Coordinates of C-alpha atoms in Angstrom, one line a residue:
M1 CA 99.3 165.0 31.6
A2 CA 99.4 163.6 28.1
L3 CA 97.1 160.5 27.6
L4 CA 98.2 158.6 24.5
Q5 CA 96.0 155.8 23.0
L6 CA 98.3 153.9 20.7
N7 CA 97.4 151.4 18.1
F8 CA 100.2 149.6 16.1
A9 CA 100.7 146.5 14.1
S10 CA 102.1 143.8 16.3
R11 CA 104.1 141.0 14.6
I12 CA 104.0 138.9 17.7
L13 CA 100.1 139.0 18.0
A14 CA 99.7 139.1 14.2
R15 CA 97.1 141.8 14.6
Q16 CA 96.7 145.5 15.7
A17 CA 97.6 146.0 19.4
D18 CA 96.3 148.7 21.7
V19 CA 98.2 150.3 24.6
T20 CA 97.6 153.4 26.7
V21 CA 100.4 155.6 27.9
L22 CA 100.4 158.4 30.5
L23 CA 103.1 161.0 30.0
P24 CA 103.8 163.9 32.5
E25 CA 104.2 167.0 30.4
R26 CA 107.4 168.9 30.3
D27 CA 108.0 172.4 28.8
E28 CA 111.3 171.0 27.5
Q29 CA 109.4 168.8 25.1
F30 CA 109.1 171.7 22.7
S31 CA 112.9 172.5 23.1
P32 CA 115.0 172.4 19.8
H33 CA 117.4 170.4 21.8
R34 CA 115.0 167.6 22.6
D35 CA 117.6 164.8 22.0
K36 CA 119.4 166.0 25.2
L37 CA 116.3 165.7 27.4
E38 CA 116.3 163.2 30.4
A39 CA 114.5 160.1 29.3
Y40 CA 111.3 159.1 31.2
R41 CA 111.4 156.5 33.9
V42 CA 109.0 153.7 33.1
L43 CA 106.2 152.0 35.0
Y44 CA 104.4 149.1 33.4
L45 CA 100.9 149.0 34.9
L46 CA 99.0 145.8 34.4
H47 CA 95.2 145.2 34.4
G48 CA 93.5 142.2 36.1
L49 CA 91.1 139.6 34.9
G50 CA 88.1 141.2 33.0
G51 CA 90.0 144.5 32.7
D52 CA 91.7 146.2 29.9
R53 CA 94.2 149.0 29.2
T54 CA 91.8 151.6 30.4
S55 CA 91.1 150.1 33.8
W56 CA 93.6 152.0 35.8
I57 CA 92.7 155.4 34.2
R58 CA 89.0 154.7 34.9
N59 CA 89.2 153.2 38.4
T60 CA 92.1 154.9 40.2
R61 CA 93.9 158.2 40.7
I62 CA 97.0 157.1 38.8
E63 CA 97.0 160.2 36.7
N64 CA 97.1 162.6 39.6
L65 CA 99.7 160.4 41.5
V66 CA 102.3 160.6 38.6
R67 CA 101.4 164.1 37.4
D68 CA 104.6 165.7 38.9
T69 CA 106.9 162.8 38.3
N70 CA 109.2 162.0 35.4
V71 CA 107.5 158.6 34.9
A72 CA 105.8 157.2 31.8
V73 CA 103.0 154.8 32.7
I74 CA 102.5 152.0 30.2
M75 CA 99.2 150.1 30.3
P76 CA 99.0 147.2 27.8
Q77 CA 96.0 144.9 27.2
V78 CA 96.1 141.1 27.4
E79 CA 92.5 140.1 27.6
H80 CA 92.1 136.9 29.8
G81 CA 95.7 135.8 28.8
F82 CA 97.2 136.0 32.3
Y83 CA 100.4 137.5 31.0
T84 CA 101.4 134.1 29.5
D85 CA 102.2 132.8 25.9
M86 CA 98.9 131.0 26.0
V87 CA 98.6 127.4 25.2
S88 CA 95.4 128.2 23.2
G89 CA 95.5 131.8 22.4
Q90 CA 97.9 134.7 22.0
P91 CA 101.6 135.0 23.0
Y92 CA 100.8 137.9 25.4
F93 CA 103.8 137.5 27.6
T94 CA 106.3 137.8 24.7
F95 CA 104.3 140.7 23.5
V96 CA 104.4 142.6 26.8
A97 CA 108.0 141.5 27.8
E98 CA 109.7 141.9 24.4
E99 CA 107.8 143.5 21.5
L100 CA 106.0 146.4 23.4
P101 CA 109.2 147.8 25.2
R102 CA 110.9 147.8 21.8
Y103 CA 108.2 149.5 20.0
L104 CA 107.6 152.2 22.6
S105 CA 111.3 153.0 22.9
S106 CA 111.4 153.6 19.1
I107 CA 108.8 156.3 19.4
L108 CA 109.1 157.7 23.0
P109 CA 112.1 159.0 25.1
L110 CA 112.0 156.1 27.6
S111 CA 114.9 155.1 29.8
S112 CA 116.3 151.6 29.4
R113 CA 118.2 151.5 32.7
R114 CA 117.2 149.0 35.3
E115 CA 117.0 151.4 38.1
D116 CA 114.4 153.4 36.0
T117 CA 112.1 150.5 35.1
F118 CA 109.2 149.2 37.3
V119 CA 106.2 147.1 37.1
C120 CA 103.0 147.0 39.0
G121 CA 99.6 145.1 38.7
A122 CA 96.3 144.2 40.5
S123 CA 95.0 140.6 40.7
M124 CA 95.9 138.9 37.4
G125 CA 98.2 142.0 36.7
G126 CA 99.9 141.5 40.1
Y127 CA 100.8 138.0 39.1
G128 CA 101.9 139.5 35.7
A129 CA 104.1 142.1 37.5
F130 CA 106.0 139.6 39.5
K131 CA 106.4 137.2 36.5
L132 CA 107.9 140.0 34.3
A133 CA 110.3 141.1 37.0
L134 CA 111.4 137.6 37.9
T135 CA 111.7 136.5 34.3
H136 CA 113.8 139.5 33.5
P137 CA 115.5 140.4 36.8
G138 CA 118.1 142.4 34.9
R139 CA 115.6 144.7 33.4
F140 CA 113.2 145.5 36.4
S141 CA 114.5 146.9 39.6
R142 CA 111.1 146.9 41.5
A143 CA 107.8 145.2 41.2
A144 CA 104.5 145.6 43.1
A145 CA 101.5 143.3 43.3
L146 CA 98.0 144.5 44.7
S147 CA 95.9 141.3 45.5
G148 CA 98.1 139.3 43.2
A149 CA 97.4 135.7 42.2
L150 CA 100.9 134.9 43.4
D151 CA 100.4 131.3 44.1
I152 CA 99.3 130.6 40.6
Q153 CA 99.0 126.8 41.0
R154 CA 96.5 127.3 43.8
F155 CA 94.7 130.0 41.8
V156 CA 94.2 128.0 38.7
S157 CA 93.1 124.9 40.7
T158 CA 90.5 126.7 42.8
F159 CA 89.3 129.8 41.0
T160 CA 86.1 129.9 38.9
L161 CA 84.4 132.7 37.0
D162 CA 81.9 132.7 34.2
G163 CA 83.7 133.4 30.9
F164 CA 87.2 132.6 32.2
D165 CA 88.9 129.2 31.4
A166 CA 92.4 129.0 32.8
R167 CA 93.1 126.1 30.5
L168 CA 93.4 128.3 27.5
A169 CA 96.4 130.0 29.1
F170 CA 98.0 127.2 31.1
G171 CA 96.9 124.0 29.3
E172 CA 94.4 121.3 29.8
R173 CA 96.1 119.8 32.9
L174 CA 96.7 123.1 34.6
A175 CA 100.1 121.8 35.7
V176 CA 101.7 125.1 36.4
A177 CA 104.0 124.3 39.3
G178 CA 107.6 124.0 38.4
T179 CA 107.2 125.8 35.1
T180 CA 108.2 129.3 33.9
D181 CA 104.7 130.4 34.7
D182 CA 105.2 129.7 38.4
L183 CA 106.5 132.5 40.5
F184 CA 107.8 130.2 43.1
Y185 CA 110.0 128.4 40.5
L186 CA 111.1 131.7 38.9
L187 CA 112.3 133.0 42.3
E188 CA 114.1 129.9 43.1
R189 CA 115.7 129.8 39.7
D190 CA 117.0 133.4 39.9
I191 CA 118.5 132.7 43.2
A192 CA 120.2 129.5 42.0
E193 CA 121.6 131.5 39.0
G194 CA 122.9 134.3 41.2
C195 CA 120.7 136.9 39.6
E196 CA 120.4 140.5 41.1
L197 CA 116.7 140.2 42.2
P198 CA 114.2 142.9 41.9
A199 CA 112.7 144.2 45.1
L200 CA 109.2 143.0 45.5
Y201 CA 106.1 144.5 47.2
S202 CA 102.8 142.8 47.9
F203 CA 99.6 144.3 49.3
C204 CA 96.5 142.3 49.9
G205 CA 93.2 143.0 51.8
T206 CA 92.3 140.9 54.7
E207 CA 88.8 140.3 53.2
D208 CA 90.3 139.6 49.7
I209 CA 89.5 136.4 47.8
L210 CA 93.3 136.0 46.9
L211 CA 94.6 136.5 50.4
E212 CA 95.8 133.0 50.7
E213 CA 97.7 133.3 47.4
S214 CA 99.6 136.3 48.8
R215 CA 100.2 134.7 52.1
A216 CA 101.6 131.6 50.4
F217 CA 104.0 133.6 48.3
A218 CA 105.1 135.4 51.5
A219 CA 105.6 132.1 53.3
H220 CA 107.7 130.8 50.4
V221 CA 109.9 134.0 50.6
R222 CA 110.3 133.4 54.4
A223 CA 111.4 129.8 53.8
L224 CA 114.0 131.0 51.2
R225 CA 115.3 133.5 53.5
E226 CA 115.6 130.9 56.3
S227 CA 117.8 128.8 53.9
G228 CA 120.1 131.8 53.3
A229 CA 118.7 133.7 50.4
S230 CA 118.8 137.4 50.3
L231 CA 115.5 138.8 49.3
D232 CA 114.1 142.3 49.4
F233 CA 110.4 141.6 49.9
T234 CA 107.7 143.7 51.6
A235 CA 104.3 142.1 52.4
V236 CA 101.6 144.4 53.6
E237 CA 98.0 143.5 54.6
G238 CA 95.1 145.8 55.4
P239 CA 91.3 146.1 55.3
G240 CA 89.9 145.6 51.9
E241 CA 88.1 143.2 49.5
H242 CA 89.1 142.3 45.9
L243 CA 87.9 145.6 44.5
W244 CA 89.1 148.8 42.8
T245 CA 88.4 150.8 45.8
T246 CA 90.9 148.9 47.8
W247 CA 93.5 149.0 45.1
D248 CA 92.9 152.8 44.6
A249 CA 93.3 153.4 48.4
N250 CA 96.6 151.4 48.3
L251 CA 98.1 152.7 45.1
A252 CA 99.7 155.7 46.5
P253 CA 101.9 153.8 49.1
A254 CA 102.7 151.2 46.4
L255 CA 103.9 153.9 44.1
A256 CA 105.8 155.6 46.9
W257 CA 107.6 152.4 47.4
L258 CA 108.1 151.7 43.7
L259 CA 109.2 155.1 42.6
S260 CA 110.6 156.6 45.8
I261 CA 108.2 159.6 45.6
S262 CA 106.3 161.3 48.4
R263 CA 102.6 160.5 48.8

């Protein structure tokens, strides 16, 4: 595997931006006919609150799990930005959704096909994964969340952590419901607009602090299905707390679902 630590000037963030990329190595990379090589499929892998672009490398088996695939793993960094264009802070959502893919496609052989583009995240990153996929359903074919903060209104209204202030991302009133930061709203909007929806996968541990957020999203999907919507959604629960050990243990089945690879 090639591990790339990239640093580039971001116009969106108005500063240098850091991103980590895992690339499975191919002998053909050294071919004089490199322009004819098959492009890498792309997995955006998003960190959670308190994490950074190195979190998945340090805490999981992600490198071994994608070693024999044709998948480039993109791991951006958004601090405590919650994959939003922060009310008081950086426009991290626009950075991850727009600028980062453009930049990486200009320097790496990445596929731009919807069927080759996936996103996954844990905790805050699980929310970010579903938000990216539902905001850009024409770009992502599948999205997976591990212990995702999927009911974002409930999360910002109840969650507390030293050093984290949700108001910086979502505003003083924390009125997220019904906005483009609300996954329930995005799902309903995509259905109303007749979009081809990405397939969604959610795992949450039965001892996880965000179990109710995951269950609330699953209940919302069930209600939409009962009203006639066609949604490809898989909800899985199993033993585990809100810890990297849980996410590492459940990363292989999530990747198998995302990428259609054997475990």
